């Protein structure tokens, strides 16, 4: 069995990244021009790495399926980005941030990676400010911070409720600057459909032009996947409609291991589902929990309007169960607590599937204007979507699939098990363990792209300077292109009687029911069978318009759903083989008497890394044991 | 609710295109406008017809990808609302709704309601940034920026690049889009260094792409999902004159 080597540098925790950088191989500026790099995805991770490498002088090709690089889903992150600047003098430090993140992830992440992310957070804020990101500031002109879940300091930098948009625009503008300088060639409306591997190394991709349907071959010395997460597998999620797992899944089928795919974060504060027609669940930023209080009625079937229910008859269940963190308990815990109340019959709203997020106390104490300044755009959005004014009545919120902590397995250098294939941002599994803390997602995507991968990719490419141009006429490219073409034709030839969305919605329901906020053996086994049956039905009965030469949105979706139907099964295996509860992975069989997660460090202190073995039902499990040298795993308590 | 839809159908950029009529019933007023189109497409696909292509992605009003003319109005009847944030409760049972792509020669139609807004990207590429490379930044607090200044910069930076301003302008002007980026950057101390080159390059690109001139009708701000102020255009004009004056 292949031994996974995370290639963690030697030395004390705080010197590992320094040591890596000291010893990393370099590519001199004259040689950089000889090296081609493909970057798939233009979110924060993709734009920042493409821009950074372009600035250094490499030849970059950047791909996205959207009509502009600025639209990638990083744009939708609302609340903020963490950094251990300690500008608030409230006891923050790189070490404290490292501990919070590791604990937040339930001790299922690598110490060295987490520490490096906290360390690089300092530079990120500097970088973003230099690019013109308008972070919130105090009247004296100094940067302001807010708090996010799972921490007791204020380390979150924000641009009102549009922090992701502003950070992404910074990265997008840096990218477009390189496009203008011709160091980056940008391919919008292109979707990667396969990875080309030659002699064991990633050498290029097959991409489809979504406007003309043409398949294209692109060759390079290294391929970077910054394609985001696959949480849209649940259909109803906070993600964009186009978010997908296809790039990483196709790389997985070419040999890249998938790590802990079942670790999917369910966000506690999204808008509840209101009907079958619904296409997405809109996120309401976690930052709202700084001032909003979450509650349900103490009495079942209390049908009074929220404002008619007196304080004494409300159950502020997070404050009750987790007094130390209250409404700012981490996401997995908050979501599970909401599900517990909803399942017990205390849910509110027309479908009894929501809980209240109440601002009346904050408005009374701080005034409506202050609340408006902090969260105005979120309240406006809530009004547009629901028709309710949250300054007057509490918001109704509900948990929704949000972020995949799982993803392609990468070593410390962010390289997958395929040499020359790197995975950045949400596409990899690296830093969040079994649960991501709020405002760490923008951070991870950015530091991977701006500060980490530029070093680690150079370290890899230093050995490629004599390789010469990669020829896309090679047999491997032809074979890959043919395979893609065959698969596309196979899909359009089915000509059945059910739409792609039908399959996506059905799969989403199976996963919400059996591989969502809580899981058990029986349910997971049932889900595996259900997914297999659904997959068979898909290949027999899906209906897709045949036109391959113009925009064919159903064909695009079908390819993604075909992959989801395989990823979903792997998620269930992953959840089934982990006989413990940790972070977002809550196995009902493994809980304490008061319903908290019961981790099993003796047997499960590892990252599951799955190898494709030719079919979706026979994945091979590898384990990367986690070693905690600097901090002893403790029971994660927010009480 | 029941609706009659008149939707612009066009196979590709070279096809002439025409309005086609569709009838839908049993719609839920809480549906979003795009979910209503999803519902139509489900029916078209099952019937073996080509579904309507339209742009969309995040469906929460921030990616800027969605946008159609609804009864002649960019993003439909509500002020400052993207198409994806519009819900069917804004329409009446029995309505006839005309749905067309954003109108601008500079935004060619890819298919049906889906358009090509890459001209916006080219405007940004010509100068819509602060020229800093990764790794050069000083500490974030090295230059204090007053609260009001950063808030004003944010107001301009909030643009989502959807193109409604162009689609609604009788001149097809991109002045609001371009001026929002210019204001965002020039308000900040970091962005002042290259203000002259930026304004000249961006305005030149805007003209080269073929966008029309601004005649201050202010229709753009009305349709803008982020309520970007037309005062940005005034600032752009000031910056342009300033740059030209200092040239001499």
PDB file of C-alpha atoms in Angstrom, chain A residues 82-319:
ATOM      1  CA  UNK A  82      -9.528  36.147   9.939  1.00  0.00           C
ATOM      2  CA  UNK A  83      -6.064  37.368  10.758  1.00  0.00           C
ATOM      3  CA  UNK A  84      -4.074  37.235  13.973  1.00  0.00           C
ATOM      4  CA  UNK A  85      -3.089  40.890  13.866  1.00  0.00           C
ATOM      5  CA  UNK A  86      -4.150  41.472  17.470  1.00  0.00           C
ATOM      6  CA  UNK A  87      -5.069  45.052  16.585  1.00  0.00           C
ATOM      7  CA  UNK A  88      -7.711  44.813  19.308  1.00  0.00           C
ATOM      8  CA  UNK A  89      -5.153  43.974  21.995  1.00  0.00           C
ATOM      9  CA  UNK A  90      -7.498  41.253  23.212  1.00  0.00           C
ATOM     10  CA  UNK A  91      -4.937  38.493  23.530  1.00  0.00           C
ATOM     11  CA  UNK A  92      -4.783  37.257  19.966  1.00  0.00           C
ATOM     12  CA  UNK A  93      -1.647  35.772  18.433  1.00  0.00           C
ATOM     13  CA  UNK A  94      -0.636  33.392  15.658  1.00  0.00           C
ATOM     14  CA  UNK A  95      -0.455  30.651  18.267  1.00  0.00           C
ATOM     15  CA  UNK A  96      -3.935  31.439  19.613  1.00  0.00           C
ATOM     16  CA  UNK A  97      -5.361  31.378  16.104  1.00  0.00           C
ATOM     17  CA  UNK A  98      -3.612  28.077  15.451  1.00  0.00           C
ATOM     18  CA  UNK A  99      -5.147  26.589  18.597  1.00  0.00           C
ATOM     19  CA  UNK A 100      -8.636  27.920  17.808  1.00  0.00           C
ATOM     20  CA  UNK A 101      -8.509  26.561  14.255  1.00  0.00           C
ATOM     21  CA  UNK A 102      -7.183  23.170  15.267  1.00  0.00           C
ATOM     22  CA  UNK A 103      -9.739  22.874  18.047  1.00  0.00           C
ATOM     23  CA  UNK A 104     -12.494  24.176  15.771  1.00  0.00           C
ATOM     24  CA  UNK A 105     -11.558  21.399  13.345  1.00  0.00           C
ATOM     25  CA  UNK A 106     -11.841  18.854  16.177  1.00  0.00           C
ATOM     26  CA  UNK A 107      -8.153  17.898  15.928  1.00  0.00           C
ATOM     27  CA  UNK A 108      -8.466  16.403  12.503  1.00  0.00           C
ATOM     28  CA  UNK A 109      -6.037  18.697  10.672  1.00  0.00           C
ATOM     29  CA  UNK A 110      -2.254  18.861  10.444  1.00  0.00           C
ATOM     30  CA  UNK A 111      -0.598  21.092  12.988  1.00  0.00           C
ATOM     31  CA  UNK A 112       2.002  22.380  10.536  1.00  0.00           C
ATOM     32  CA  UNK A 113      -0.562  23.423   7.924  1.00  0.00           C
ATOM     33  CA  UNK A 114      -2.812  25.145  10.409  1.00  0.00           C
ATOM     34  CA  UNK A 115       0.045  27.045  11.978  1.00  0.00           C
ATOM     35  CA  UNK A 116       1.233  28.217   8.563  1.00  0.00           C
ATOM     36  CA  UNK A 117      -2.237  29.469   7.671  1.00  0.00           C
ATOM     37  CA  UNK A 118      -2.376  31.522  10.885  1.00  0.00           C
ATOM     38  CA  UNK A 119       1.134  32.821  10.240  1.00  0.00           C
ATOM     39  CA  UNK A 120       0.368  33.911   6.673  1.00  0.00           C
ATOM     40  CA  UNK A 121      -2.856  35.610   7.789  1.00  0.00           C
ATOM     41  CA  UNK A 122      -0.788  38.630   8.854  1.00  0.00           C
ATOM     42  CA  UNK A 123       0.498  39.270   5.332  1.00  0.00           C
ATOM     43  CA  UNK A 124      -2.867  38.757   3.741  1.00  0.00           C
ATOM     44  CA  UNK A 125      -4.439  41.786   5.371  1.00  0.00           C
ATOM     45  CA  UNK A 126      -1.477  43.904   4.278  1.00  0.00           C
ATOM     46  CA  UNK A 127      -1.749  42.553   0.749  1.00  0.00           C
ATOM     47  CA  UNK A 128      -5.483  43.183   0.520  1.00  0.00           C
ATOM     48  CA  UNK A 129      -5.208  46.738   1.856  1.00  0.00           C
ATOM     49  CA  UNK A 130      -2.468  47.477  -0.687  1.00  0.00           C
ATOM     50  CA  UNK A 131      -4.787  46.261  -3.443  1.00  0.00           C
ATOM     51  CA  UNK A 132      -7.501  48.644  -2.281  1.00  0.00           C
ATOM     52  CA  UNK A 133      -9.794  46.296  -0.387  1.00  0.00           C
ATOM     53  CA  UNK A 134     -11.950  48.671   1.705  1.00  0.00           C
ATOM     54  CA  UNK A 135     -11.958  46.894   5.056  1.00  0.00           C
ATOM     55  CA  UNK A 136     -14.096  48.475   7.742  1.00  0.00           C
ATOM     56  CA  UNK A 137     -12.229  51.116   9.760  1.00  0.00           C
ATOM     57  CA  UNK A 138     -12.730  53.089  12.918  1.00  0.00           C
ATOM     58  CA  UNK A 139     -13.041  56.864  12.934  1.00  0.00           C
ATOM     59  CA  UNK A 140      -9.331  57.336  13.581  1.00  0.00           C
ATOM     60  CA  UNK A 141      -8.583  55.445  10.396  1.00  0.00           C
ATOM     61  CA  UNK A 142      -7.450  52.169  11.935  1.00  0.00           C
ATOM     62  CA  UNK A 143      -8.808  48.786  10.938  1.00  0.00           C
ATOM     63  CA  UNK A 144     -11.792  47.382  12.762  1.00  0.00           C
ATOM     64  CA  UNK A 145     -12.597  43.776  13.663  1.00  0.00           C
ATOM     65  CA  UNK A 146     -15.576  41.654  14.580  1.00  0.00           C
ATOM     66  CA  UNK A 147     -15.952  38.248  16.172  1.00  0.00           C
ATOM     67  CA  UNK A 148     -16.841  34.976  14.534  1.00  0.00           C
ATOM     68  CA  UNK A 149     -17.909  31.612  15.863  1.00  0.00           C
ATOM     69  CA  UNK A 150     -15.614  29.407  17.914  1.00  0.00           C
ATOM     70  CA  UNK A 151     -13.228  32.098  19.147  1.00  0.00           C
ATOM     71  CA  UNK A 152     -13.057  34.523  22.050  1.00  0.00           C
ATOM     72  CA  UNK A 153     -11.138  37.332  20.353  1.00  0.00           C
ATOM     73  CA  UNK A 154     -12.033  39.773  17.576  1.00  0.00           C
ATOM     74  CA  UNK A 155      -9.840  38.861  14.629  1.00  0.00           C
ATOM     75  CA  UNK A 156     -12.214  39.106  11.708  1.00  0.00           C
ATOM     76  CA  UNK A 157     -11.607  41.853   9.144  1.00  0.00           C
ATOM     77  CA  UNK A 158     -14.603  42.766   7.046  1.00  0.00           C
ATOM     78  CA  UNK A 159     -15.996  44.924   4.271  1.00  0.00           C
ATOM     79  CA  UNK A 160     -19.552  45.307   5.505  1.00  0.00           C
ATOM     80  CA  UNK A 161     -21.309  42.073   4.502  1.00  0.00           C
ATOM     81  CA  UNK A 162     -19.407  41.761   1.213  1.00  0.00           C
ATOM     82  CA  UNK A 163     -15.922  40.771   2.289  1.00  0.00           C
ATOM     83  CA  UNK A 164     -15.637  37.926  -0.211  1.00  0.00           C
ATOM     84  CA  UNK A 165     -16.634  40.222  -3.031  1.00  0.00           C
ATOM     85  CA  UNK A 166     -14.031  42.814  -2.080  1.00  0.00           C
ATOM     86  CA  UNK A 167     -11.221  40.300  -1.600  1.00  0.00           C
ATOM     87  CA  UNK A 168     -12.125  38.598  -4.857  1.00  0.00           C
ATOM     88  CA  UNK A 169     -12.201  41.899  -6.717  1.00  0.00           C
ATOM     89  CA  UNK A 170      -8.707  42.608  -5.375  1.00  0.00           C
ATOM     90  CA  UNK A 171      -7.486  39.267  -6.703  1.00  0.00           C
ATOM     91  CA  UNK A 172      -9.476  39.597  -9.946  1.00  0.00           C
ATOM     92  CA  UNK A 173      -8.017  43.032 -10.595  1.00  0.00           C
ATOM     93  CA  UNK A 174      -4.508  41.700  -9.957  1.00  0.00           C
ATOM     94  CA  UNK A 175      -5.333  38.899 -12.402  1.00  0.00           C
ATOM     95  CA  UNK A 176      -6.660  41.272 -15.061  1.00  0.00           C
ATOM     96  CA  UNK A 177      -3.517  43.370 -14.681  1.00  0.00           C
ATOM     97  CA  UNK A 178      -1.505  40.285 -15.648  1.00  0.00           C
ATOM     98  CA  UNK A 179      -3.909  39.537 -18.492  1.00  0.00           C
ATOM     99  CA  UNK A 180      -3.187  43.008 -19.836  1.00  0.00           C
ATOM    100  CA  UNK A 181       0.538  42.324 -19.475  1.00  0.00           C
ATOM    101  CA  UNK A 182       0.023  39.059 -21.340  1.00  0.00           C
ATOM    102  CA  UNK A 183       1.613  36.925 -18.653  1.00  0.00           C
ATOM    103  CA  UNK A 184      -1.806  35.310 -18.090  1.00  0.00           C
ATOM    104  CA  UNK A 185      -4.075  34.075 -20.858  1.00  0.00           C
ATOM    105  CA  UNK A 186      -7.629  33.919 -19.587  1.00  0.00           C
ATOM    106  CA  UNK A 187     -10.182  31.388 -20.843  1.00  0.00           C
ATOM    107  CA  UNK A 188     -13.624  32.261 -19.527  1.00  0.00           C
ATOM    108  CA  UNK A 189     -16.620  30.056 -20.378  1.00  0.00           C
ATOM    109  CA  UNK A 190     -14.325  27.009 -20.394  1.00  0.00           C
ATOM    110  CA  UNK A 191     -14.835  23.953 -18.258  1.00  0.00           C
ATOM    111  CA  UNK A 192     -12.119  21.440 -17.472  1.00  0.00           C
ATOM    112  CA  UNK A 193     -13.380  17.976 -18.311  1.00  0.00           C
ATOM    113  CA  UNK A 194     -10.280  15.881 -17.799  1.00  0.00           C
ATOM    114  CA  UNK A 195      -6.741  15.888 -16.498  1.00  0.00           C
ATOM    115  CA  UNK A 196      -3.964  14.608 -18.738  1.00  0.00           C
ATOM    116  CA  UNK A 197      -1.296  12.579 -16.957  1.00  0.00           C
ATOM    117  CA  UNK A 198       1.904  11.562 -18.772  1.00  0.00           C
ATOM    118  CA  UNK A 199       4.547   9.346 -17.153  1.00  0.00           C
ATOM    119  CA  UNK A 200       2.828   9.857 -13.827  1.00  0.00           C
ATOM    120  CA  UNK A 201       2.920  13.675 -13.975  1.00  0.00           C
ATOM    121  CA  UNK A 202       0.097  16.149 -14.544  1.00  0.00           C
ATOM    122  CA  UNK A 203       0.738  17.610 -17.990  1.00  0.00           C
ATOM    123  CA  UNK A 204      -2.448  19.308 -19.054  1.00  0.00           C
ATOM    124  CA  UNK A 205      -6.191  19.357 -19.282  1.00  0.00           C
ATOM    125  CA  UNK A 206      -9.006  18.815 -21.732  1.00  0.00           C
ATOM    126  CA  UNK A 207     -11.362  21.791 -21.603  1.00  0.00           C
ATOM    127  CA  UNK A 208     -14.677  22.403 -23.305  1.00  0.00           C
ATOM    128  CA  UNK A 209     -15.562  25.802 -24.721  1.00  0.00           C
ATOM    129  CA  UNK A 210     -19.068  26.233 -23.348  1.00  0.00           C
ATOM    130  CA  UNK A 211     -20.147  28.549 -26.173  1.00  0.00           C
ATOM    131  CA  UNK A 212     -19.032  26.478 -29.139  1.00  0.00           C
ATOM    132  CA  UNK A 213     -18.895  23.015 -27.600  1.00  0.00           C
ATOM    133  CA  UNK A 214     -15.337  22.591 -28.931  1.00  0.00           C
ATOM    134  CA  UNK A 215     -12.974  20.397 -26.937  1.00  0.00           C
ATOM    135  CA  UNK A 216      -9.518  21.891 -26.470  1.00  0.00           C
ATOM    136  CA  UNK A 217      -6.207  20.455 -25.326  1.00  0.00           C
ATOM    137  CA  UNK A 218      -4.011  22.570 -23.076  1.00  0.00           C
ATOM    138  CA  UNK A 219      -0.549  21.396 -22.052  1.00  0.00           C
ATOM    139  CA  UNK A 220       1.590  22.636 -19.169  1.00  0.00           C
ATOM    140  CA  UNK A 221       4.385  21.753 -16.777  1.00  0.00           C
ATOM    141  CA  UNK A 222       2.044  21.918 -13.815  1.00  0.00           C
ATOM    142  CA  UNK A 223      -1.703  22.042 -13.265  1.00  0.00           C
ATOM    143  CA  UNK A 224      -3.328  23.859 -10.361  1.00  0.00           C
ATOM    144  CA  UNK A 225      -6.912  23.097  -9.395  1.00  0.00           C
ATOM    145  CA  UNK A 226      -8.559  25.934  -7.489  1.00  0.00           C
ATOM    146  CA  UNK A 227     -12.068  24.863  -8.306  1.00  0.00           C
ATOM    147  CA  UNK A 228     -13.756  25.253  -4.954  1.00  0.00           C
ATOM    148  CA  UNK A 229     -15.932  22.824  -3.042  1.00  0.00           C
ATOM    149  CA  UNK A 230     -18.611  20.308  -3.915  1.00  0.00           C
ATOM    150  CA  UNK A 231     -21.260  21.233  -1.322  1.00  0.00           C
ATOM    151  CA  UNK A 232     -23.702  21.787  -4.181  1.00  0.00           C
ATOM    152  CA  UNK A 233     -23.940  17.993  -4.269  1.00  0.00           C
ATOM    153  CA  UNK A 234     -26.826  18.465  -1.795  1.00  0.00           C
ATOM    154  CA  UNK A 235     -28.617  20.509  -4.484  1.00  0.00           C
ATOM    155  CA  UNK A 236     -30.080  22.846  -1.886  1.00  0.00           C
ATOM    156  CA  UNK A 237     -27.069  24.649  -0.520  1.00  0.00           C
ATOM    157  CA  UNK A 238     -25.593  28.090  -0.067  1.00  0.00           C
ATOM    158  CA  UNK A 239     -23.414  27.570  -3.137  1.00  0.00           C
ATOM    159  CA  UNK A 240     -23.778  29.010  -6.624  1.00  0.00           C
ATOM    160  CA  UNK A 241     -25.673  26.972  -9.183  1.00  0.00           C
ATOM    161  CA  UNK A 242     -22.527  26.251 -11.166  1.00  0.00           C
ATOM    162  CA  UNK A 243     -20.320  25.168  -8.244  1.00  0.00           C
ATOM    163  CA  UNK A 244     -19.224  21.616  -8.854  1.00  0.00           C
ATOM    164  CA  UNK A 245     -16.814  18.847  -7.947  1.00  0.00           C
ATOM    165  CA  UNK A 246     -16.027  17.761 -11.478  1.00  0.00           C
ATOM    166  CA  UNK A 247     -12.473  19.044 -11.851  1.00  0.00           C
ATOM    167  CA  UNK A 248     -11.288  17.433  -8.625  1.00  0.00           C
ATOM    168  CA  UNK A 249     -13.305  14.290  -9.239  1.00  0.00           C
ATOM    169  CA  UNK A 250     -11.860  13.789 -12.710  1.00  0.00           C
ATOM    170  CA  UNK A 251      -8.395  14.350 -11.261  1.00  0.00           C
ATOM    171  CA  UNK A 252      -9.304  11.792  -8.596  1.00  0.00           C
ATOM    172  CA  UNK A 253     -10.134   9.269 -11.292  1.00  0.00           C
ATOM    173  CA  UNK A 254      -6.716   9.936 -12.797  1.00  0.00           C
ATOM    174  CA  UNK A 255      -4.977   9.088  -9.536  1.00  0.00           C
ATOM    175  CA  UNK A 256      -5.331  11.977  -7.071  1.00  0.00           C
ATOM    176  CA  UNK A 257      -6.574  10.818  -3.661  1.00  0.00           C
ATOM    177  CA  UNK A 258      -9.700  12.351  -2.148  1.00  0.00           C
ATOM    178  CA  UNK A 259      -9.388  13.187   1.547  1.00  0.00           C
ATOM    179  CA  UNK A 260     -12.226  12.914   4.039  1.00  0.00           C
ATOM    180  CA  UNK A 261     -14.963  13.640   1.480  1.00  0.00           C
ATOM    181  CA  UNK A 262     -17.795  13.302   4.005  1.00  0.00           C
ATOM    182  CA  UNK A 263     -16.687  16.332   6.008  1.00  0.00           C
ATOM    183  CA  UNK A 264     -19.176  18.869   4.741  1.00  0.00           C
ATOM    184  CA  UNK A 265     -20.044  21.906   6.769  1.00  0.00           C
ATOM    185  CA  UNK A 266     -23.708  22.664   7.209  1.00  0.00           C
ATOM    186  CA  UNK A 267     -24.076  26.362   7.862  1.00  0.00           C
ATOM    187  CA  UNK A 268     -26.447  27.219  10.725  1.00  0.00           C
ATOM    188  CA  UNK A 269     -27.767  30.505   9.354  1.00  0.00           C
ATOM    189  CA  UNK A 270     -29.234  30.161   5.907  1.00  0.00           C
ATOM    190  CA  UNK A 271     -32.789  30.861   4.840  1.00  0.00           C
ATOM    191  CA  UNK A 272     -35.109  27.868   5.220  1.00  0.00           C
ATOM    192  CA  UNK A 273     -36.547  25.904   2.336  1.00  0.00           C
ATOM    193  CA  UNK A 274     -40.027  27.039   1.377  1.00  0.00           C
ATOM    194  CA  UNK A 275     -40.994  24.748  -1.511  1.00  0.00           C
ATOM    195  CA  UNK A 276     -39.964  22.052  -4.025  1.00  0.00           C
ATOM    196  CA  UNK A 277     -39.217  24.560  -6.767  1.00  0.00           C
ATOM    197  CA  UNK A 278     -36.419  26.041  -4.717  1.00  0.00           C
ATOM    198  CA  UNK A 279     -32.974  26.147  -6.279  1.00  0.00           C
ATOM    199  CA  UNK A 280     -30.784  27.378  -3.466  1.00  0.00           C
ATOM    200  CA  UNK A 281     -30.712  28.396   0.162  1.00  0.00           C
ATOM    201  CA  UNK A 282     -29.329  31.852   0.692  1.00  0.00           C
ATOM    202  CA  UNK A 283     -26.743  32.305   3.373  1.00  0.00           C
ATOM    203  CA  UNK A 284     -27.133  34.891   6.082  1.00  0.00           C
ATOM    204  CA  UNK A 285     -23.678  35.734   7.364  1.00  0.00           C
ATOM    205  CA  UNK A 286     -22.426  34.246  10.585  1.00  0.00           C
ATOM    206  CA  UNK A 287     -21.455  37.765  11.598  1.00  0.00           C
ATOM    207  CA  UNK A 288     -25.155  38.256  12.397  1.00  0.00           C
ATOM    208  CA  UNK A 289     -24.635  36.021  15.413  1.00  0.00           C
ATOM    209  CA  UNK A 290     -22.507  38.795  16.964  1.00  0.00           C
ATOM    210  CA  UNK A 291     -25.753  40.644  17.651  1.00  0.00           C
ATOM    211  CA  UNK A 292     -28.538  38.205  16.873  1.00  0.00           C
ATOM    212  CA  UNK A 293     -29.888  35.751  19.457  1.00  0.00           C
ATOM    213  CA  UNK A 294     -31.107  32.353  18.348  1.00  0.00           C
ATOM    214  CA  UNK A 295     -34.223  30.869  19.887  1.00  0.00           C
ATOM    215  CA  UNK A 296     -37.283  28.673  19.454  1.00  0.00           C
ATOM    216  CA  UNK A 297     -40.466  28.711  21.558  1.00  0.00           C
ATOM    217  CA  UNK A 298     -40.277  26.732  24.798  1.00  0.00           C
ATOM    218  CA  UNK A 299     -43.684  25.265  24.075  1.00  0.00           C
ATOM    219  CA  UNK A 300     -44.320  22.958  21.170  1.00  0.00           C
ATOM    220  CA  UNK A 301     -46.850  24.169  18.599  1.00  0.00           C
ATOM    221  CA  UNK A 302     -46.709  27.716  19.908  1.00  0.00           C
ATOM    222  CA  UNK A 303     -48.434  29.368  16.964  1.00  0.00           C
ATOM    223  CA  UNK A 304     -48.143  32.961  18.152  1.00  0.00           C
ATOM    224  CA  UNK A 305     -46.185  35.490  16.124  1.00  0.00           C
ATOM    225  CA  UNK A 306     -42.583  35.693  17.333  1.00  0.00           C
ATOM    226  CA  UNK A 307     -43.026  39.146  18.882  1.00  0.00           C
ATOM    227  CA  UNK A 308     -46.041  37.913  20.858  1.00  0.00           C
ATOM    228  CA  UNK A 309     -43.999  35.270  22.655  1.00  0.00           C
ATOM    229  CA  UNK A 310     -42.637  36.695  25.930  1.00  0.00           C
ATOM    230  CA  UNK A 311     -38.969  36.302  26.763  1.00  0.00           C
ATOM    231  CA  UNK A 312     -39.657  33.761  29.492  1.00  0.00           C
ATOM    232  CA  UNK A 313     -41.318  31.431  26.990  1.00  0.00           C
ATOM    233  CA  UNK A 314     -38.374  31.453  24.585  1.00  0.00           C
ATOM    234  CA  UNK A 315     -35.627  28.868  24.579  1.00  0.00           C
ATOM    235  CA  UNK A 316     -32.300  30.531  23.695  1.00  0.00           C
ATOM    236  CA  UNK A 317     -30.919  27.070  23.267  1.00  0.00           C
ATOM    237  CA  UNK A 318     -27.341  28.006  22.278  1.00  0.00           C
ATOM    238  CA  UNK A 319     -26.991  30.296  25.286  1.00  0.00           C
TER     239      UNK A 319
END
